[in-house]
Amino acid sequence: MPWTTFAAIYFVTWWIVLFAILPFGVRSQHETGDIAPGTDPGAPAAPRLLAKAGWTTLVTTVLVAAFWFAVTGGLIDIERFVTLWGLFPR
């Protein structure tokens, strides 16, 4: 399997995992009591985006590595996966 395919899988998985991780640990300005003028009280007080990007990268690397080992180990036949498990012949 070409490395570009795995790069695409990594890219898409990274964004999916990011959106799954974003809500963890977020406290609104209303909850902290520190509302900046002109902002919505429900806006995050400290979103910690750099830490979440790090966690996203770590989780994505583990998931894509597991997928890679499954493909190279023969647990997933990529040819059958491409044709939706044989439903659509090439």
C-alpha positions as MATLAB code, in Angstrom:
seq = 'MPWTTFAAIYFVTWWIVLFAILPFGVRSQHETGDIAPGTDPGAPAAPRLLAKAGWTTLVTTVLVAAFWFAVTGGLIDIERFVTLWGLFPR';
ca = [
       0.000    0.000    0.000;
       1.480    3.395   -0.951;
       2.586    5.757    1.796;
       0.279    8.437    0.391;
      -2.723    6.275    1.270;
      -1.550    6.013    4.863;
      -0.854    9.759    4.927;
      -4.436   10.388    3.801;
      -5.769    7.939    6.398;
      -3.668    9.671    9.078;
      -4.890   13.130    8.015;
      -8.573   12.205    8.050;
      -8.245   10.259   11.303;
      -6.384   13.162   12.943;
      -9.271   15.543   12.276;
     -11.907   13.063   13.435;
     -10.004   12.432   16.667;
      -9.476   16.186   17.171;
     -13.213   16.824   17.081;
     -13.725   13.956   19.512;
     -11.112   15.330   21.952;
     -12.020   19.039   21.775;
     -14.845   18.959   24.366;
     -12.760   17.302   27.111;
     -11.858   19.626   29.976;
     -13.468   22.743   28.528;
     -14.942   25.188   31.006;
     -16.984   28.127   29.803;
     -16.345   31.727   30.794;
     -19.629   31.626   32.684;
     -18.455   28.656   34.764;
     -15.152   30.325   35.650;
     -16.784   33.694   36.324;
     -14.328   35.540   34.069;
     -16.392   36.823   31.131;
     -14.428   38.940   28.662;
     -16.383   41.961   27.388;
     -17.975   41.393   23.981;
     -17.783   37.597   24.086;
     -20.387   34.933   24.620;
     -20.512   33.617   28.193;
     -20.523   30.080   26.806;
     -17.176   30.585   25.057;
     -14.298   28.521   26.452;
     -12.177   30.246   29.073;
      -8.995   28.285   28.320;
      -9.392   25.833   25.414;
      -5.786   24.451   25.695;
      -5.597   23.782   21.966;
      -1.890   22.932   21.919;
      -2.332   20.194   24.526;
      -5.359   18.845   22.663;
      -3.387   18.797   19.409;
      -0.710   16.772   21.180;
      -3.234   14.275   22.545;
      -4.870   14.100   19.118;
      -1.534   13.291   17.489;
      -0.790   10.604   20.074;
      -4.196    8.914   19.775;
      -4.165    9.119   15.980;
      -0.683    7.624   15.787;
      -1.812    4.658   17.901;
      -4.968    4.140   15.811;
      -3.193    4.380   12.451;
      -0.372    2.128   13.688;
      -2.956   -0.477   14.724;
      -4.558   -0.183   11.282;
      -1.150   -0.533    9.604;
      -0.313   -3.657   11.617;
      -3.729   -5.095   10.761;
      -3.155   -4.504    7.050;
       0.427   -5.799    6.980;
      -0.457   -8.749    9.226;
      -3.239   -9.852    6.908;
      -6.110   -9.176    9.320;
      -7.553   -6.675    6.856;
      -7.464   -7.483    3.147;
      -7.237   -4.049    1.571;
      -8.408   -5.338   -1.833;
     -11.660   -6.569   -0.293;
     -11.886   -3.368    1.744;
     -11.617   -1.227   -1.406;
     -14.507   -3.040   -3.079;
     -16.632   -2.937    0.097;
     -15.915   -6.556    0.996;
     -16.652   -7.882   -2.463;
     -20.001   -6.163   -2.961;
     -18.711   -4.123   -5.896;
     -16.365   -6.081   -8.181;
     -13.586   -4.227   -9.902;
];
